[in-house]
Amino acid sequence: MPTKITTELIKELRDATGISVMQCKHALIEAKGDMKKALAILKKTSSNIALKKVDRLLGSGYIHAYVHGEGKIGAMVELLCETDFVAKNEVFKVLAKEIAMQIAATDPKDIQALLQEPFIKNGEINIISLVEEAIQKTGERIEIGRYARFELSKK
């Protein structure tokens, strides 16, 4: 027997994902109230949502700089989005920070390689998954514009 979709269940899923109430409700309905299935559905739909936004203009963004440890390694990332509203959003800023930390830790050869890397804080997901989750949460197209990594030279 399927679980009744209550506001508490929707709130629990929203709190766990940060995704809109309606998306959470639809995922729970499709999953017949099963929280694990609803999470899997939301993860799958985040890729589809990202694909639909690929043609939108990126007119805003945020630059985050990260310096690791005792100042021997640093990284800077330019994260692009559609509006200033999202660029100021905490979800977007946290994503920029996480990506800058990833760059400092792994020194990827290019953006495509970076997107495919396992996330340093959770090896079960890759960077493209983090970006797709942020796209689903903010409702805007998000891309890494460029990045730089610096390591103290030994001369």
mmCIF file of C-alpha atoms in Angstrom:
data_model
loop_
_atom_site.group_PDB
_atom_site.id
_atom_site.type_symbol
_atom_site.label_atom_id
_atom_site.label_comp_id
_atom_site.label_asym_id
_atom_site.label_seq_id
_atom_site.Cartn_x
_atom_site.Cartn_y
_atom_site.Cartn_z
ATOM 1 C CA MET A 1 0.000 0.000 0.000
ATOM 2 C CA PRO A 2 1.512 3.366 -1.000
ATOM 3 C CA THR A 3 2.342 5.876 1.694
ATOM 4 C CA LYS A 4 0.120 8.939 1.873
ATOM 5 C CA ILE A 5 1.982 12.006 0.602
ATOM 6 C CA THR A 6 1.840 14.397 3.548
ATOM 7 C CA THR A 7 3.199 17.911 3.861
ATOM 8 C CA GLU A 8 5.642 16.552 6.451
ATOM 9 C CA LEU A 9 7.008 14.037 3.927
ATOM 10 C CA ILE A 10 7.338 16.760 1.282
ATOM 11 C CA LYS A 11 9.065 19.041 3.799
ATOM 12 C CA GLU A 12 11.486 16.271 4.778
ATOM 13 C CA LEU A 13 12.458 15.698 1.138
ATOM 14 C CA ARG A 14 12.763 19.429 0.499
ATOM 15 C CA ASP A 15 14.965 19.873 3.583
ATOM 16 C CA ALA A 16 17.175 17.011 2.418
ATOM 17 C CA THR A 17 17.558 18.311 -1.148
ATOM 18 C CA GLY A 18 16.812 22.038 -1.249
ATOM 19 C CA ILE A 19 14.663 21.411 -4.326
ATOM 20 C CA SER A 20 11.287 23.102 -4.853
ATOM 21 C CA VAL A 21 8.187 21.889 -3.038
ATOM 22 C CA MET A 22 6.402 20.963 -6.282
ATOM 23 C CA GLN A 23 9.342 18.932 -7.612
ATOM 24 C CA CYS A 24 9.550 17.110 -4.270
ATOM 25 C CA LYS A 25 5.802 16.443 -4.297
ATOM 26 C CA HIS A 26 5.889 15.065 -7.858
ATOM 27 C CA ALA A 27 8.881 12.846 -7.028
ATOM 28 C CA LEU A 28 7.121 11.475 -3.931
ATOM 29 C CA ILE A 29 3.939 10.792 -5.913
ATOM 30 C CA GLU A 30 5.935 8.969 -8.596
ATOM 31 C CA ALA A 31 7.806 7.022 -5.887
ATOM 32 C CA LYS A 32 4.530 6.205 -4.088
ATOM 33 C CA GLY A 33 5.820 7.845 -0.910
ATOM 34 C CA ASP A 34 9.164 6.017 -0.819
ATOM 35 C CA MET A 35 11.802 8.573 0.221
ATOM 36 C CA LYS A 36 14.776 6.667 -1.282
ATOM 37 C CA LYS A 37 13.009 6.255 -4.623
ATOM 38 C CA ALA A 38 12.010 9.937 -4.590
ATOM 39 C CA LEU A 39 15.650 10.943 -4.043
ATOM 40 C CA ALA A 40 16.702 8.760 -6.983
ATOM 41 C CA ILE A 41 13.984 10.302 -9.172
ATOM 42 C CA LEU A 42 15.128 13.822 -8.275
ATOM 43 C CA LYS A 43 18.744 12.921 -9.040
ATOM 44 C CA LYS A 44 17.729 11.569 -12.453
ATOM 45 C CA THR A 45 15.581 14.590 -13.282
ATOM 46 C CA SER A 46 18.364 17.052 -12.384
ATOM 47 C CA SER A 47 20.285 15.962 -15.517
ATOM 48 C CA ASN A 48 17.186 16.415 -17.681
ATOM 49 C CA ILE A 49 16.541 19.873 -16.226
ATOM 50 C CA ALA A 50 20.153 20.895 -16.916
ATOM 51 C CA LEU A 51 19.824 19.826 -20.566
ATOM 52 C CA LYS A 52 16.709 21.975 -21.046
ATOM 53 C CA LYS A 53 18.570 25.101 -19.889
ATOM 54 C CA VAL A 54 21.661 24.712 -22.087
ATOM 55 C CA ASP A 55 20.686 27.478 -24.556
ATOM 56 C CA ARG A 56 20.063 30.190 -21.965
ATOM 57 C CA LEU A 57 22.390 33.207 -21.813
ATOM 58 C CA LEU A 58 24.828 33.343 -18.893
ATOM 59 C CA GLY A 59 24.813 37.021 -17.906
ATOM 60 C CA SER A 60 26.045 36.905 -14.329
ATOM 61 C CA GLY A 61 28.276 34.914 -12.033
ATOM 62 C CA TYR A 62 30.582 34.737 -9.051
ATOM 63 C CA ILE A 63 34.326 34.320 -8.599
ATOM 64 C CA HIS A 64 35.573 32.346 -5.626
ATOM 65 C CA ALA A 65 39.189 32.068 -4.497
ATOM 66 C CA TYR A 66 40.351 29.294 -2.190
ATOM 67 C CA VAL A 67 43.733 29.029 -0.484
ATOM 68 C CA HIS A 68 44.612 25.648 0.971
ATOM 69 C CA GLY A 69 46.405 24.988 4.234
ATOM 70 C CA GLU A 70 49.326 27.270 4.871
ATOM 71 C CA GLY A 71 49.032 29.226 1.661
ATOM 72 C CA LYS A 72 51.030 26.923 -0.601
ATOM 73 C CA ILE A 73 48.189 26.015 -3.004
ATOM 74 C CA GLY A 74 45.369 28.221 -4.249
ATOM 75 C CA ALA A 75 42.576 28.044 -6.792
ATOM 76 C CA MET A 76 40.161 30.504 -8.325
ATOM 77 C CA VAL A 77 36.984 29.625 -10.204
ATOM 78 C CA GLU A 78 34.584 31.709 -12.287
ATOM 79 C CA LEU A 79 31.086 30.227 -11.959
ATOM 80 C CA LEU A 80 28.504 31.599 -14.394
ATOM 81 C CA CYS A 81 24.709 31.819 -14.132
ATOM 82 C CA GLU A 82 21.849 33.696 -15.767
ATOM 83 C CA THR A 83 20.947 36.330 -13.164
ATOM 84 C CA ASP A 84 22.468 38.370 -10.373
ATOM 85 C CA PHE A 85 19.795 36.941 -8.063
ATOM 86 C CA VAL A 86 21.258 33.430 -8.357
ATOM 87 C CA ALA A 87 24.847 34.738 -8.287
ATOM 88 C CA LYS A 88 24.113 36.093 -4.786
ATOM 89 C CA ASN A 89 22.343 32.887 -3.690
ATOM 90 C CA GLU A 90 24.029 30.785 -0.992
ATOM 91 C CA VAL A 91 23.570 27.545 -2.995
ATOM 92 C CA PHE A 92 25.527 29.113 -5.862
ATOM 93 C CA LYS A 93 28.286 30.492 -3.620
ATOM 94 C CA VAL A 94 28.734 27.149 -1.848
ATOM 95 C CA LEU A 95 28.994 25.422 -5.237
ATOM 96 C CA ALA A 96 31.742 27.874 -6.276
ATOM 97 C CA LYS A 97 33.612 27.177 -3.028
ATOM 98 C CA GLU A 98 33.335 23.399 -3.444
ATOM 99 C CA ILE A 99 34.596 23.601 -7.033
ATOM 100 C CA ALA A 100 37.528 25.841 -6.054
ATOM 101 C CA MET A 101 38.489 23.348 -3.326
ATOM 102 C CA GLN A 102 38.249 20.518 -5.867
ATOM 103 C CA ILE A 103 40.563 22.376 -8.250
ATOM 104 C CA ALA A 104 43.111 23.017 -5.496
ATOM 105 C CA ALA A 105 43.057 19.348 -4.464
ATOM 106 C CA THR A 106 43.139 17.657 -7.872
ATOM 107 C CA ASP A 107 44.694 20.062 -10.426
ATOM 108 C CA PRO A 108 42.421 19.020 -13.337
ATOM 109 C CA LYS A 109 43.764 19.451 -16.885
ATOM 110 C CA ASP A 110 40.614 21.209 -18.181
ATOM 111 C CA ILE A 111 36.956 21.925 -17.392
ATOM 112 C CA GLN A 112 35.691 18.679 -18.952
ATOM 113 C CA ALA A 113 38.109 16.635 -16.835
ATOM 114 C CA LEU A 114 37.071 18.612 -13.743
ATOM 115 C CA LEU A 115 33.378 17.909 -14.366
ATOM 116 C CA GLN A 116 34.010 14.145 -14.535
ATOM 117 C CA GLU A 117 36.146 13.960 -11.374
ATOM 118 C CA PRO A 118 34.761 12.294 -8.249
ATOM 119 C CA PHE A 119 33.922 14.968 -5.674
ATOM 120 C CA ILE A 120 36.640 15.120 -2.984
ATOM 121 C CA LYS A 121 34.068 15.227 -0.173
ATOM 122 C CA ASN A 122 31.917 12.392 -1.547
ATOM 123 C CA GLY A 123 33.473 10.061 -4.113
ATOM 124 C CA GLU A 124 30.072 8.622 -5.031
ATOM 125 C CA ILE A 125 29.195 11.748 -7.035
ATOM 126 C CA ASN A 126 31.139 13.784 -9.578
ATOM 127 C CA ILE A 127 31.392 17.531 -10.088
ATOM 128 C CA ILE A 128 28.873 17.559 -12.945
ATOM 129 C CA SER A 129 26.327 16.078 -10.497
ATOM 130 C CA LEU A 130 26.966 18.960 -8.081
ATOM 131 C CA VAL A 131 26.402 21.460 -10.881
ATOM 132 C CA GLU A 132 23.213 19.685 -12.019
ATOM 133 C CA GLU A 133 21.855 19.690 -8.454
ATOM 134 C CA ALA A 134 22.492 23.441 -8.223
ATOM 135 C CA ILE A 135 20.739 23.949 -11.572
ATOM 136 C CA GLN A 136 17.732 22.059 -10.244
ATOM 137 C CA LYS A 137 17.716 24.069 -6.991
ATOM 138 C CA THR A 138 18.143 27.496 -8.593
ATOM 139 C CA GLY A 139 16.221 26.947 -11.815
ATOM 140 C CA GLU A 140 19.003 28.522 -13.874
ATOM 141 C CA ARG A 141 21.739 27.389 -16.215
ATOM 142 C CA ILE A 142 25.100 27.205 -14.408
ATOM 143 C CA GLU A 143 28.531 26.622 -15.923
ATOM 144 C CA ILE A 144 32.160 26.829 -14.928
ATOM 145 C CA GLY A 145 33.564 29.689 -17.007
ATOM 146 C CA ARG A 146 37.264 29.264 -16.262
ATOM 147 C CA TYR A 147 39.610 28.482 -13.439
ATOM 148 C CA ALA A 148 43.204 28.806 -12.326
ATOM 149 C CA ARG A 149 45.316 26.854 -9.845
ATOM 150 C CA PHE A 150 48.512 28.054 -8.250
ATOM 151 C CA GLU A 151 51.125 26.150 -6.311
ATOM 152 C CA LEU A 152 54.096 27.767 -4.613
ATOM 153 C CA SER A 153 57.135 27.201 -6.803
ATOM 154 C CA LYS A 154 60.255 25.655 -5.351
ATOM 155 C CA LYS A 155 63.271 27.573 -6.669
#
